[in-house]
Amino acid sequence: MPSFVSNLESAIDGTVLSADKIQTLHKDRPLWVRYDLDKIKRSLQIDNLKNRPHNIWRYKELLPLSPEDSVISLGEVVTPIISCEKLGKKYGLDKLYIKDESSLPTGSFKSRGLVMAVNMAKKFGVKTVAIPTAGNAGGAMAAYAARAGMDAYVFMPEDTPLINKFECKVFGAKAFLINGLIGDCGKIVRDGKDNIGWFDMSTLKEPYRIEGKKTMGLELAEQFNWRSPDVILYPTGGGTGLIGMWKAFNELDQLGWLKDGKRPRMVAVQSDGCCPIVRAFDAGERFAEPVENPYTIASGIRVPSAIGDFMILDAVRESGGKAIAVPEEKIIDYMELTAKTEGISICPETAACVVALEMLSNEGWLQADEEIVIFNTAAAQKYPDITEIKFTMIDIGSPIDWDIIRR
Ligand SMILES: *Cc1c(COP(=O)(O)O)cnc(C)c1O
């Protein structure tokens, strides 16, 4: 299938760049992928989607690649939207949903972006890829690089969750721990470009990860029957997901597919231990100052400085949304609360969104009858190291004390 991509475009100054060769940044800032939307409008109707498989490739006209390009894939399924009536009731909200991304390859939504980035790199002849990571991106890249037969290098802070270290290893990546922050990992990847000759897969330093994350918005719109929900709460680190979803809603609107042209209010959620985007939002700035000594157990949003800061802030503001910081110490409790109330395996990043939900409902920013979607960006099972798990041992050599079990 011919691609409908027309060109790349600098997000900072609109400079048009060719999509026919590998591109990275322009003036140290990210690029947009632009499509010939008029041409897509002529060749694709909503009805055409009906008989397509339930995976991200069903939106191939709006992606830089299609399955006909013999893409490498691990089964990037359409993820479920789960109604959360019990949790909603706690906060006086009638229509609360979680879009549960934990069933994607490697157990997090990072696979949406990395399947696209790795495929495009492969298409352009890249043989070696490298990434700095807070955890899940490294695991996802390692998996797709293995599948694509590429060499993968992963650099992560030493306190990255155990499972992320483990998955890099099983997928055969050359993985390294750094006694520093993700920015220090990023510097090694940058410097290694000349030294070792790998391609830099850092967040937003190549244009295609956004296109993969964009499928979250496309799916959501389709699942809501081409209407958009009122509010989306999204745990924001580097921001690819929020930026990608907003791009999806804009493109769908231009195709005329969104009923009433309505788009959601986007809420960027961060921990108060690391909230550069919230600070910039509150100060009315377009760019965010890096945070010193960032801390949060929600490792996916421990991003003290985001290269796409202005793209996140533009999207949040255009949407009429907001950026909100939640108390770090509430995250684990809300993770357990949500999991045991709804049976959904939520990650600590998403738990921050549940804290935000409570705060925004209390302030009256959310209305009882609004449709609200929280993104569960990864499976809880990826984070066994954030809380101490205590069990009572039962000795099968002695009579069982039922009182202990009853308690
Ligand atoms: C990376 C990550 C995030 C943040 O996503 P961005 O799109 O980079 O803002 C949130 N949650 C989890 C679990 C992550 O791995």
XYZ file of C-alpha atoms and ligand atoms in Angstrom:
422
model
C 0.000 0.000 0.000
C 1.406 3.433 -0.834
C 1.938 5.552 2.252
C -0.240 8.623 2.751
C 2.601 10.430 4.522
C 3.318 13.683 2.699
C 6.242 15.049 4.692
C 7.752 15.676 8.092
C 7.426 19.041 9.778
C 9.402 20.725 12.517
C 7.214 21.127 15.587
C 9.081 24.241 16.670
C 9.064 26.302 13.448
C 7.067 24.423 10.803
C 10.034 23.738 8.496
C 9.062 21.054 5.977
C 11.402 18.048 5.781
C 11.441 14.994 3.577
C 9.912 11.749 4.859
C 11.962 9.753 2.338
C 15.031 9.542 4.503
C 15.805 8.993 8.143
C 15.307 12.171 10.175
C 15.866 13.025 13.809
C 15.445 16.519 15.275
C 15.249 19.998 13.786
C 16.810 22.766 15.908
C 17.041 20.175 18.697
C 13.264 19.786 18.752
C 10.915 17.015 17.517
C 9.218 16.522 14.149
C 5.601 15.844 13.205
C 4.634 13.297 10.562
C 2.145 14.911 8.154
C -0.352 13.068 5.937
C -2.286 13.932 2.821
C -5.593 13.931 4.689
C -7.634 14.887 1.604
C -6.321 11.838 -0.166
C -7.097 9.658 2.870
C -10.615 11.109 2.920
C -11.094 10.006 -0.686
C -9.766 6.482 -0.176
C -11.058 5.543 3.279
C -14.513 5.482 4.821
C -15.390 4.461 8.365
C -17.161 1.406 6.933
C -13.889 0.122 5.447
C -12.628 -0.520 8.970
C -15.398 -3.009 9.765
C -13.723 -6.143 8.493
C -10.184 -5.324 9.489
C -8.302 -7.187 12.236
C -8.508 -5.779 15.756
C -5.000 -4.439 16.017
C -3.330 -1.074 15.517
C -2.734 -1.763 11.821
C -6.457 -1.370 11.149
C -5.702 2.358 10.892
C -2.954 1.818 8.313
C -3.875 4.843 6.164
C -3.102 7.057 9.168
C 0.204 5.323 9.906
C 3.604 5.565 8.214
C 3.551 1.822 7.461
C 0.966 -0.792 6.656
C 0.942 -4.571 7.162
C 1.562 -4.940 3.413
C 5.038 -3.534 4.070
C 5.806 -6.801 5.920
C 6.075 -5.081 9.260
C 7.492 -6.822 12.279
C 4.768 -7.163 14.885
C 4.140 -8.876 18.195
C 0.356 -8.574 18.070
C -0.467 -4.967 18.985
C -4.094 -5.637 19.853
C -6.888 -3.108 20.312
C -7.034 -2.727 24.088
C -10.282 -2.923 26.068
C -12.163 -0.036 27.610
C -13.411 -1.201 30.973
C -16.250 0.539 32.753
C -15.402 1.323 36.400
C -18.692 1.948 38.143
C -17.523 1.167 41.681
C -14.456 3.357 41.456
C -16.450 6.118 39.749
C -19.077 6.067 42.486
C -16.417 6.761 45.127
C -15.756 10.092 43.420
C -19.322 10.860 42.367
C -18.677 10.055 38.708
C -21.182 8.017 36.681
C -19.158 7.313 33.561
C -15.629 6.359 34.406
C -13.590 4.071 32.161
C -10.099 2.641 32.170
C -8.484 1.920 28.822
C -6.328 -0.986 29.818
C -3.044 -1.103 27.917
C -1.584 -3.897 30.009
C -2.434 -6.538 27.403
C -0.045 -5.079 24.825
C 3.284 -6.805 24.049
C 5.727 -6.451 26.995
C 2.827 -5.412 29.239
C 2.924 -1.695 28.595
C 1.729 0.808 26.012
C 5.330 1.565 25.080
C 4.990 -1.170 22.466
C 2.635 1.039 20.437
C 5.357 3.607 19.884
C 8.306 1.292 19.604
C 6.759 -1.064 17.084
C 6.474 1.934 14.766
C 9.902 3.408 15.524
C 11.739 0.097 15.142
C 9.904 -0.732 11.908
C 10.725 2.652 10.387
C 14.362 2.421 11.466
C 14.537 -1.025 9.874
C 12.977 0.314 6.686
C 15.721 2.942 6.503
C 18.421 0.308 6.946
C 19.306 0.872 10.610
C 21.056 -2.172 12.132
C 21.751 -0.962 15.682
C 19.460 0.983 17.995
C 20.035 2.535 21.430
C 17.677 4.005 24.012
C 17.785 5.718 27.396
C 14.852 4.503 29.461
C 12.969 4.818 32.714
C 12.044 1.181 32.166
C 9.210 0.125 29.886
C 10.528 1.755 26.706
C 13.772 -0.189 27.020
C 11.924 -3.482 27.413
C 9.660 -2.781 24.441
C 12.536 -1.694 22.220
C 14.549 -4.761 23.181
C 11.637 -7.014 22.187
C 11.046 -5.409 18.796
C 14.761 -5.162 18.049
C 15.076 -8.894 18.788
C 12.196 -9.585 16.437
C 13.729 -7.351 13.750
C 17.182 -8.892 14.143
C 18.763 -5.611 15.243
C 21.359 -4.997 17.927
C 19.848 -3.129 20.876
C 21.620 -1.074 23.554
C 19.637 0.019 26.605
C 20.783 2.495 29.276
C 18.777 2.877 32.479
C 19.121 4.371 35.957
C 20.301 1.762 38.475
C 17.011 1.930 40.405
C 14.891 1.032 37.354
C 12.240 -1.622 38.209
C 13.615 -5.146 38.278
C 11.267 -6.465 35.597
C 12.489 -3.859 33.123
C 16.088 -4.908 33.694
C 15.034 -8.516 33.358
C 13.143 -8.042 30.092
C 16.059 -6.233 28.464
C 18.190 -9.209 29.358
C 15.823 -11.913 28.092
C 15.326 -10.068 24.819
C 19.068 -10.065 24.335
C 19.716 -6.317 24.521
C 23.068 -5.033 25.692
C 21.737 -3.368 28.836
C 23.631 -1.048 31.202
C 22.805 0.530 34.559
C 23.818 4.152 35.179
C 24.419 5.730 38.573
C 22.451 8.781 37.446
C 19.145 9.897 35.956
C 17.477 9.289 32.609
C 19.094 12.490 31.279
C 22.521 10.971 31.956
C 21.446 7.860 30.049
C 20.314 10.106 27.194
C 23.714 11.767 27.056
C 25.461 8.409 26.675
C 23.143 7.502 23.806
C 23.795 10.893 22.177
C 27.556 10.575 22.535
C 27.530 6.979 21.296
C 26.041 8.036 17.971
C 29.492 9.039 16.749
C 31.448 6.581 18.886
C 29.553 3.384 18.235
C 27.252 4.353 15.378
C 23.847 3.398 16.694
C 20.542 5.099 15.931
C 19.146 7.178 18.817
C 15.669 5.931 19.775
C 15.194 8.428 22.638
C 11.652 9.704 23.201
C 10.676 12.089 20.380
C 14.168 12.157 18.839
C 12.765 10.245 15.902
C 9.296 11.095 14.532
C 7.499 7.743 14.428
C 6.917 6.858 18.067
C 4.216 9.530 18.222
C 2.485 7.865 15.269
C 2.380 4.566 17.144
C 1.042 6.208 20.304
C -1.490 8.033 18.159
C -3.353 4.727 17.805
C -4.542 5.144 21.423
C -6.624 8.114 20.283
C -7.802 6.405 17.096
C -8.929 3.319 19.020
C -10.589 5.350 21.712
C -12.581 7.360 19.164
C -13.689 4.194 17.401
C -14.612 2.495 20.690
C -16.753 5.523 21.571
C -18.408 5.223 18.148
C -16.538 8.215 16.681
C -17.365 10.558 19.491
C -14.750 11.655 21.897
C -15.087 11.256 25.658
C -15.174 14.465 27.720
C -11.930 14.037 29.622
C -8.771 11.928 29.332
C -6.416 11.516 32.287
C -2.946 10.533 31.216
C 0.212 9.902 33.288
C 2.712 12.178 31.589
C 6.446 11.618 31.370
C 8.011 12.349 27.996
C 4.517 13.037 26.731
C 4.471 10.960 23.526
C 1.111 9.417 24.400
C -0.639 12.679 25.179
C 0.850 14.388 22.138
C 0.000 11.403 19.936
C -3.591 11.198 21.131
C -4.160 14.885 20.576
C -2.742 14.500 17.058
C -5.155 11.590 16.492
C -8.151 13.682 17.497
C -7.030 16.538 15.249
C -6.564 14.248 12.258
C -9.920 12.538 12.841
C -11.545 15.933 13.104
C -9.990 16.984 9.780
C -11.279 13.774 8.215
C -14.726 14.740 9.510
C -14.977 11.520 11.520
C -15.520 13.016 14.978
C -19.154 13.693 15.826
C -19.760 17.423 16.387
C -16.001 17.926 16.069
C -15.837 17.510 19.825
C -12.458 16.653 21.329
C -11.585 15.676 24.913
C -10.045 17.854 27.622
C -6.572 16.394 28.113
C -5.239 16.156 31.659
C -1.488 15.644 32.100
C -0.911 13.948 35.450
C 2.457 13.976 37.241
C 3.751 13.211 40.738
C 4.631 16.186 42.936
C 8.061 14.559 43.186
C 8.652 15.277 39.484
C 6.268 17.721 37.818
C 8.038 19.963 35.292
C 5.003 20.106 32.994
C 2.645 21.078 35.826
C 4.981 23.882 36.934
C 5.179 25.263 33.398
C 1.415 24.953 32.982
C 0.754 26.832 36.215
C 3.298 29.526 35.317
C 1.789 30.011 31.856
C 5.077 28.999 30.203
C 5.395 27.116 26.911
C 8.663 25.427 27.900
C 9.401 23.582 31.140
C 12.393 24.040 33.430
C 14.172 20.761 34.245
C 13.384 19.423 37.740
C 16.276 18.933 40.176
C 16.282 15.703 42.219
C 13.193 14.149 40.661
C 11.581 11.449 42.750
C 8.637 9.124 42.161
C 8.050 5.393 42.396
C 6.027 5.741 39.194
C 9.176 5.312 37.124
C 7.489 5.910 33.753
C 6.735 9.501 34.747
C 10.084 10.194 36.381
C 11.118 12.440 33.504
C 12.683 15.664 34.798
C 13.020 17.277 31.382
C 10.985 16.552 28.238
C 12.168 17.561 24.774
C 8.514 17.774 23.670
C 7.473 19.966 26.635
C 5.896 22.626 24.389
C 3.999 19.968 22.420
C 2.488 18.578 25.648
C 1.626 22.042 26.961
C 0.159 23.189 23.632
C -2.072 20.095 23.490
C -3.243 20.430 27.090
C -4.078 24.123 26.615
C -5.722 23.755 23.190
C -7.931 21.036 24.623
C -9.098 23.129 27.566
C -7.486 20.608 29.878
C -4.970 21.015 32.655
C -1.782 19.673 34.183
C -1.963 18.441 37.750
C 0.556 17.168 40.300
C -0.546 14.585 42.860
C 1.007 13.743 46.250
C 3.663 11.094 45.710
C 2.847 9.328 48.972
C -0.684 8.493 47.818
C 0.360 6.558 44.720
C 0.809 3.062 46.178
C -2.437 3.215 48.179
C -4.448 4.282 45.124
C -2.838 1.561 43.058
C -4.040 -1.052 45.529
C -7.398 0.643 45.948
C -8.090 0.605 42.199
C -6.834 -2.919 41.684
C -8.933 -4.319 44.512
C -12.028 -2.265 43.674
C -12.114 -3.061 39.968
C -9.812 -6.056 39.492
C -7.732 -4.136 36.966
C -3.970 -4.509 37.059
C -2.958 -0.859 37.234
C 0.568 0.528 37.297
C 1.705 3.253 39.729
C 1.702 5.846 36.905
C -2.017 5.225 36.426
C -2.575 5.262 40.183
C -1.407 8.890 40.018
C -4.310 9.500 37.604
C -6.753 8.021 40.124
C -5.429 10.443 42.764
C -5.914 13.248 40.225
C -9.442 12.024 39.538
C -10.313 12.457 43.191
C -8.737 15.919 43.349
C -10.445 17.149 40.172
C -13.783 15.762 41.252
C -13.476 17.467 44.644
C -12.682 20.792 42.962
C -15.739 20.431 40.749
C -13.632 20.351 37.577
C -15.206 17.005 36.654
C -18.994 16.647 36.392
C -20.934 13.547 37.439
C -22.271 12.816 33.945
C -19.042 13.395 32.012
C -17.357 10.511 30.213
C -13.907 10.168 31.712
C -11.165 7.851 30.504
C -8.035 6.981 32.453
C -5.214 5.280 30.616
C -3.716 2.274 32.342
C -0.327 2.423 30.683
C 1.190 -0.807 32.061
C 0.465 -3.932 34.070
C 0.832 -3.828 37.857
C 2.857 -7.044 37.555
C 5.778 -5.054 36.146
C 6.301 -3.363 39.544
C 6.761 -6.007 42.245
C 9.611 -4.000 43.787
C 7.661 -0.877 44.801
C 6.032 -2.327 47.890
C 7.128 -4.895 50.396
C 4.923 -7.939 50.064
C 4.383 -9.731 53.369
C 2.851 -13.168 53.716
C 2.075 -15.374 56.667
C 3.869 -18.712 56.293
C 1.927 -21.878 56.929
C 3.942 -24.829 58.210
C 2.429 -27.999 56.792
C 4.316 -30.017 59.407
C 2.071 -28.807 62.247
C -1.720 -28.586 62.672
C -3.188 -25.598 60.828
C -4.204 -22.686 63.049
C -7.485 -21.595 61.425
C -7.647 -18.504 63.591
C -4.618 -17.097 61.800
C -6.225 -17.753 58.431
C -9.579 -16.270 59.530
C -7.898 -13.017 60.597
C 6.546 5.836 29.684
C 5.412 5.646 30.590
C 4.521 6.685 30.878
C 4.697 8.070 30.320
O 4.417 8.076 28.954
P 4.780 9.271 27.997
O 3.931 9.028 26.801
O 6.230 9.174 27.711
O 4.442 10.531 28.702
C 3.427 6.417 31.684
N 3.244 5.191 32.209
C 4.080 4.168 31.967
C 3.815 2.851 32.593
C 5.198 4.354 31.150
O 6.014 3.336 30.911
